[in-house]
Short mmCIF file of C-alpha atoms in Angstrom, two decimals:
data_model
loop_
_atom_site.label_atom_id
_atom_site.label_comp_id
_atom_site.label_asym_id
_atom_site.label_seq_id
_atom_site.Cartn_x
_atom_site.Cartn_y
_atom_site.Cartn_z
CA UNK K 131 -40.77 -40.72 40.71
CA UNK K 132 -39.31 -36.85 39.61
CA UNK K 133 -37.09 -34.65 42.50
CA UNK K 134 -38.98 -31.31 42.89
CA UNK K 135 -37.31 -28.19 41.89
CA UNK K 136 -35.98 -26.70 44.45
CA UNK K 137 -37.45 -24.23 46.18
CA UNK K 138 -36.59 -19.89 46.65
CA UNK K 139 -36.18 -19.37 49.99
CA UNK K 140 -38.24 -17.09 52.06
CA UNK K 141 -35.25 -16.15 54.03
CA UNK K 142 -33.21 -12.83 52.34
CA UNK K 143 -29.25 -13.52 52.67
CA UNK K 144 -27.78 -10.23 53.65
CA UNK K 145 -23.96 -8.78 53.30
CA UNK K 146 -23.31 -6.73 56.64
CA UNK K 147 -21.07 -3.82 55.72
CA UNK K 148 -19.57 -4.81 59.25
CA UNK K 149 -17.66 -8.53 56.99
CA UNK K 150 -15.45 -6.06 54.73
CA UNK K 151 -13.86 -3.97 57.76
CA UNK K 152 -11.19 -2.63 57.89
CA UNK K 153 -12.22 -1.78 53.50
CA UNK K 154 -15.05 0.36 53.68
CA UNK K 155 -18.96 1.19 54.07
CA UNK K 156 -19.40 2.14 50.01
CA UNK K 157 -17.24 -1.15 49.23
CA UNK K 158 -19.39 -3.47 51.38
CA UNK K 159 -22.32 -2.69 48.74
CA UNK K 160 -19.69 -2.60 45.93
CA UNK K 161 -19.53 -6.19 46.82
CA UNK K 162 -22.44 -7.46 47.55
CA UNK K 163 -23.85 -6.73 43.89
CA UNK K 164 -20.54 -8.51 42.29
CA UNK K 165 -21.59 -11.08 43.98
CA UNK K 166 -25.60 -11.81 44.15
CA UNK K 167 -27.06 -10.71 47.55
CA UNK K 168 -30.10 -9.97 47.79
CA UNK K 169 -29.07 -6.77 50.66
CA UNK K 170 -26.88 -5.94 53.36
CA UNK K 171 -27.21 -4.80 56.57
CA UNK K 172 -25.56 -1.68 57.77
CA UNK K 173 -22.64 -1.32 60.32
CA UNK K 174 -23.25 2.33 61.20
CA UNK K 175 -20.12 3.58 63.26
CA UNK K 176 -16.57 5.65 63.17
CA UNK K 177 -17.33 5.27 59.12
CA UNK K 178 -18.69 8.62 57.81
CA UNK K 179 -20.61 6.63 55.02
CA UNK K 180 -22.71 4.51 57.45
CA UNK K 181 -24.02 7.73 59.70
CA UNK K 182 -25.50 9.46 56.36
CA UNK K 183 -29.17 8.40 55.35
CA UNK K 184 -28.55 10.18 51.67
CA UNK K 185 -25.05 8.81 51.16
CA UNK K 186 -26.75 5.41 51.76
CA UNK K 187 -29.58 5.52 49.36
CA UNK K 188 -27.16 7.11 46.97
CA UNK K 189 -24.54 3.51 47.18
CA UNK K 190 -28.67 0.95 47.23
CA UNK K 191 -29.40 2.59 44.54
CA UNK K 192 -26.36 3.00 42.59
CA UNK K 193 -25.26 -0.21 42.95
CA UNK K 194 -28.99 -1.63 42.96
CA UNK K 195 -28.56 -3.14 46.49
CA UNK K 196 -31.92 -2.75 49.05
CA UNK K 197 -30.83 -2.00 52.88
CA UNK K 198 -32.33 -4.93 55.08
CA UNK K 199 -31.19 -3.44 58.04
CA UNK K 200 -29.54 -1.19 59.66
CA UNK K 201 -27.35 -2.51 62.72
CA UNK K 202 -27.83 0.85 65.92
CA UNK K 203 -24.20 2.44 66.67
CA UNK K 204 -24.18 -0.12 70.60
CA UNK K 205 -20.42 -0.97 70.46
CA UNK K 206 -18.13 0.70 72.78
CA UNK K 207 -16.01 2.82 69.58
CA UNK K 208 -19.58 3.87 69.02
CA UNK K 209 -20.71 5.81 72.80
CA UNK K 210 -20.28 9.43 70.85
CA UNK K 211 -21.05 8.25 66.86
CA UNK K 212 -25.35 9.92 65.90
CA UNK K 213 -24.87 12.00 70.47
CA UNK K 214 -23.47 10.28 73.56
CA UNK K 215 -27.23 9.65 74.55
CA UNK K 216 -28.15 5.59 73.19
CA UNK K 217 -32.22 6.32 73.56
CA UNK K 218 -31.01 8.54 70.52
CA UNK K 219 -28.25 6.61 68.81
CA UNK K 220 -31.52 4.04 68.08
CA UNK K 221 -34.24 7.01 67.11
CA UNK K 222 -32.13 7.90 64.86
CA UNK K 223 -31.17 4.31 63.61
CA UNK K 224 -35.48 4.11 63.45
CA UNK K 225 -35.55 6.87 61.17
CA UNK K 226 -32.76 5.83 58.84
CA UNK K 227 -33.93 2.09 58.78
CA UNK K 228 -37.69 4.05 57.54
CA UNK K 229 -35.69 6.69 55.33
CA UNK K 230 -33.70 3.99 53.48
CA UNK K 231 -36.90 0.63 53.44
CA UNK K 232 -35.26 -1.07 56.03
CA UNK K 233 -36.95 -3.79 58.17
CA UNK K 234 -35.19 -4.55 60.92
CA UNK K 235 -32.61 -1.88 63.18
CA UNK K 236 -29.99 -4.36 65.70
CA UNK K 237 -29.43 -3.35 68.31
CA UNK K 238 -27.22 -4.92 70.86
CA UNK K 239 -28.09 -4.57 75.63
CA UNK K 240 -27.29 -2.17 76.68
CA UNK K 241 -23.21 -1.97 78.92
CA UNK K 242 -24.34 -2.45 82.50
CA UNK K 243 -22.77 1.30 83.39
CA UNK K 244 -25.42 2.43 81.34
CA UNK K 245 -27.22 2.42 84.73
CA UNK K 246 -30.91 4.32 83.19
CA UNK K 247 -30.69 3.11 79.69
CA UNK K 248 -30.34 -0.34 81.47
CA UNK K 249 -33.40 0.04 83.51
CA UNK K 250 -35.77 1.25 81.38
CA UNK K 251 -34.85 -0.61 78.05
CA UNK K 252 -36.81 -3.26 77.71
CA UNK K 253 -40.05 -1.30 78.15
CA UNK K 254 -38.60 1.48 75.98
CA UNK K 255 -37.83 -1.15 73.09
CA UNK K 256 -41.06 -1.89 73.09
CA UNK K 257 -42.39 1.48 73.39
CA UNK K 258 -40.12 1.93 70.32
CA UNK K 259 -41.37 -0.38 68.45
CA UNK K 260 -44.84 0.40 69.08
CA UNK K 261 -43.93 3.58 66.61
CA UNK K 262 -42.37 1.34 63.74
CA UNK K 263 -43.49 -1.33 60.80
CA UNK K 264 -39.83 -1.24 61.63
CA UNK K 265 -38.61 -4.29 63.88
CA UNK K 266 -36.23 -3.79 66.34
CA UNK K 267 -34.25 -7.21 66.71
CA UNK K 268 -32.46 -7.12 70.39
CA UNK K 269 -29.54 -9.22 70.12
CA UNK K 270 -27.95 -12.10 71.98
CA UNK K 271 -24.49 -10.63 73.50
CA UNK K 272 -21.86 -13.52 76.34
CA UNK K 273 -20.23 -12.71 79.33
CA UNK K 274 -17.41 -11.27 78.64
CA UNK K 275 -13.59 -13.84 79.69
CA UNK K 276 -10.23 -12.70 80.55
CA UNK K 277 -8.48 -16.68 81.44
CA UNK K 278 -10.21 -17.10 84.05
CA UNK K 279 -12.48 -14.85 85.37
CA UNK K 280 -15.58 -13.20 83.44
CA UNK K 281 -17.64 -9.71 83.27
CA UNK K 282 -21.23 -9.97 83.11
CA UNK K 283 -20.77 -6.69 81.03
CA UNK K 284 -24.64 -6.18 79.74
CA UNK K 285 -27.79 -5.55 81.49
CA UNK K 286 -30.10 -6.82 81.93
CA UNK K 287 -28.45 -10.19 80.14
CA UNK K 288 -26.27 -11.48 77.45
CA UNK K 289 -29.50 -14.06 76.78
CA UNK K 290 -32.14 -11.45 75.81
CA UNK K 291 -34.80 -15.16 76.06
CA UNK K 292 -34.26 -13.94 79.91
CA UNK K 293 -36.36 -10.51 78.85
CA UNK K 294 -39.94 -10.15 76.87
CA UNK K 295 -38.32 -8.29 73.41
CA UNK K 296 -40.87 -8.51 70.53
CA UNK K 297 -38.25 -9.30 68.48
CA UNK K 298 -35.04 -11.37 69.03
CA UNK K 299 -31.40 -10.94 66.87
CA UNK K 300 -28.97 -14.98 67.11
CA UNK K 301 -26.19 -14.53 66.74
CA UNK K 302 -24.41 -17.20 65.94
CA UNK K 303 -20.74 -15.76 66.72
CA UNK K 304 -22.09 -14.59 69.90
CA UNK K 305 -22.99 -17.72 71.47
CA UNK K 306 -20.58 -19.45 70.22
CA UNK K 307 -18.55 -16.64 72.81
CA UNK K 308 -20.93 -17.46 75.16
CA UNK K 309 -20.89 -20.83 74.93
CA UNK K 310 -24.80 -21.48 75.53
CA UNK K 311 -26.29 -23.91 72.52
CA UNK K 312 -27.81 -22.22 69.97
CA UNK K 313 -29.86 -24.31 69.02
CA UNK K 314 -32.01 -23.61 72.47
CA UNK K 315 -31.29 -20.48 72.17
CA UNK K 316 -33.53 -20.82 68.54
CA UNK K 317 -36.65 -22.42 69.80
CA UNK K 318 -36.43 -19.63 73.17
CA UNK K 319 -36.96 -17.75 70.84
CA UNK K 320 -39.59 -19.12 68.64
CA UNK K 321 -41.70 -17.06 66.86
CA UNK K 322 -39.55 -14.01 67.44
CA UNK K 323 -36.60 -15.22 65.64
CA UNK K 324 -36.70 -12.14 63.14
CA UNK K 325 -33.03 -11.93 62.42
CA UNK K 326 -29.94 -14.18 62.05
CA UNK K 327 -26.45 -13.20 62.10
CA UNK K 328 -24.81 -16.08 60.04
CA UNK K 329 -20.99 -16.41 61.48
CA UNK K 330 -18.34 -19.43 62.64
CA UNK K 331 -16.92 -19.88 66.39
CA UNK K 332 -14.59 -22.53 68.41
CA UNK K 333 -16.14 -21.55 71.56
CA UNK K 334 -13.01 -18.62 71.84
CA UNK K 335 -13.39 -16.21 74.93
CA UNK K 336 -12.88 -13.96 71.92
CA UNK K 337 -16.26 -13.13 69.92
CA UNK K 338 -14.57 -14.98 66.41
CA UNK K 339 -16.79 -13.90 63.65
CA UNK K 340 -15.79 -16.95 61.22
CA UNK K 341 -17.31 -17.70 57.76
CA UNK K 342 -20.35 -20.72 58.33
CA UNK K 343 -18.43 -24.30 58.89
CA UNK K 344 -15.01 -23.12 59.64
CA UNK K 345 -16.52 -23.76 63.42
CA UNK K 346 -17.83 -25.45 65.32
CA UNK K 347 -21.60 -24.00 65.91
CA UNK K 348 -24.16 -25.82 64.32
CA UNK K 349 -24.05 -23.22 61.46
CA UNK K 350 -26.06 -25.68 58.06
CA UNK K 351 -28.42 -27.16 61.23
CA UNK K 352 -29.51 -23.55 62.09
CA UNK K 353 -30.19 -22.43 58.01
CA UNK K 354 -32.49 -25.99 58.02
CA UNK K 355 -34.32 -25.20 60.70
CA UNK K 356 -35.05 -22.07 59.51
CA UNK K 357 -36.10 -23.35 56.04
CA UNK K 358 -38.52 -25.64 57.44
CA UNK K 359 -40.47 -23.23 59.55
CA UNK K 360 -41.18 -21.21 57.14
CA UNK K 361 -38.67 -18.58 58.55
CA UNK K 362 -38.87 -14.60 56.21
CA UNK K 363 -36.77 -13.01 58.36
CA UNK K 364 -33.23 -12.81 57.16
CA UNK K 365 -30.15 -14.41 56.96
CA UNK K 366 -26.76 -11.52 57.33
CA UNK K 367 -23.36 -12.57 56.81
CA UNK K 368 -21.64 -11.42 59.24
CA UNK K 369 -17.73 -12.66 59.59
CA UNK K 370 -14.17 -11.28 60.26
CA UNK K 371 -11.94 -10.74 57.00
CA UNK K 372 -9.19 -8.84 58.18
CA UNK K 373 -6.88 -11.06 58.56
CA UNK K 374 -7.68 -10.97 54.20
CA UNK K 375 -4.47 -11.23 52.06
CA UNK K 376 -6.44 -9.00 49.35
CA UNK K 377 -9.41 -7.97 48.05
CA UNK K 378 -8.95 -11.58 46.22
CA UNK K 379 -8.47 -13.58 49.08
CA UNK K 380 -11.65 -11.44 50.95
CA UNK K 381 -13.85 -12.03 48.00
CA UNK K 382 -13.33 -14.80 48.57
CA UNK K 383 -14.56 -15.40 52.00
CA UNK K 384 -18.01 -13.23 51.44
CA UNK K 385 -18.76 -15.27 48.36
CA UNK K 386 -18.04 -19.06 50.60
CA UNK K 387 -20.21 -18.04 52.78
CA UNK K 388 -22.64 -16.38 51.15
CA UNK K 389 -22.96 -20.51 49.18
CA UNK K 390 -22.74 -21.87 52.35
CA UNK K 391 -26.01 -19.88 53.64
CA UNK K 392 -27.80 -21.02 49.82
CA UNK K 393 -27.08 -23.86 49.55
CA UNK K 394 -28.41 -24.87 53.30
CA UNK K 395 -31.47 -22.26 52.79
CA UNK K 396 -31.93 -24.07 49.55
CA UNK K 397 -31.82 -27.86 50.62
CA UNK K 398 -34.23 -26.99 53.93
CA UNK K 399 -36.90 -25.46 51.46
CA UNK K 400 -37.00 -28.05 48.48
CA UNK K 401 -37.21 -30.96 51.57
CA UNK K 402 -40.56 -29.30 52.87
CA UNK K 403 -42.39 -29.01 49.60
CA UNK K 404 -42.33 -32.28 49.14
CA UNK K 405 -42.72 -32.97 52.60
CA UNK K 406 -39.11 -34.49 53.08
CA UNK K 407 -37.26 -33.22 57.19
CA UNK K 408 -33.21 -33.01 55.18
CA UNK K 409 -31.21 -35.45 57.21
CA UNK K 410 -27.93 -33.50 59.31
#
């Protein structure tokens, strides 16, 4: 019997604009289009273009590549981006997503010192999610470690599956840094998993964001499991290319990451359509 044709996976593969740092947001759009990504996730950070919805719309139109997700400015270095008020940041992220046609806003749990925000966070995210079709997908984080010391920097918890959120983002590099089992976390997220940050890690205390396949995380198995389950969210390549010695080397890393994601999504999709489960 002839082998079935490869079925195109339901999940789209996007490039996080953070993956080209220290290059610009505009460069990320250019690279994503040239390499054949399905879209981009905009990391809103200190680059003024990342904060400007009209500039992002022009980049999307010019390169003919959609914005699939907006990552709200939740990092330490973005505490003053789009206001110092965390709820204003989320409101602006939602507005940006709606204007750009993005389906997801990625948000981190609060820092522990944001006490009022942390107390209201779970209920507040539900309220905001009720006001829009955009998904608020809360991302797993990790304990901060230094030598033999551990600091729990996020509240209510770095393990977002301990709380009741409508949608989750799983970041495999964060799972590695937390030294938690990514597949078990995906099981706990269940049908509420709406977004994936694909990157690898080796369990270092530093959030490594390696190209998938270069660490010890089950990146291939995660993709195959998602494809077999008909996952129709977005798989976003969010890797660290800061050490690339040239633009060509950076693009090679991002092309490798895209090929990895497409290969494992397609293999599982084809096996599913043929009634076979792929061998790990």
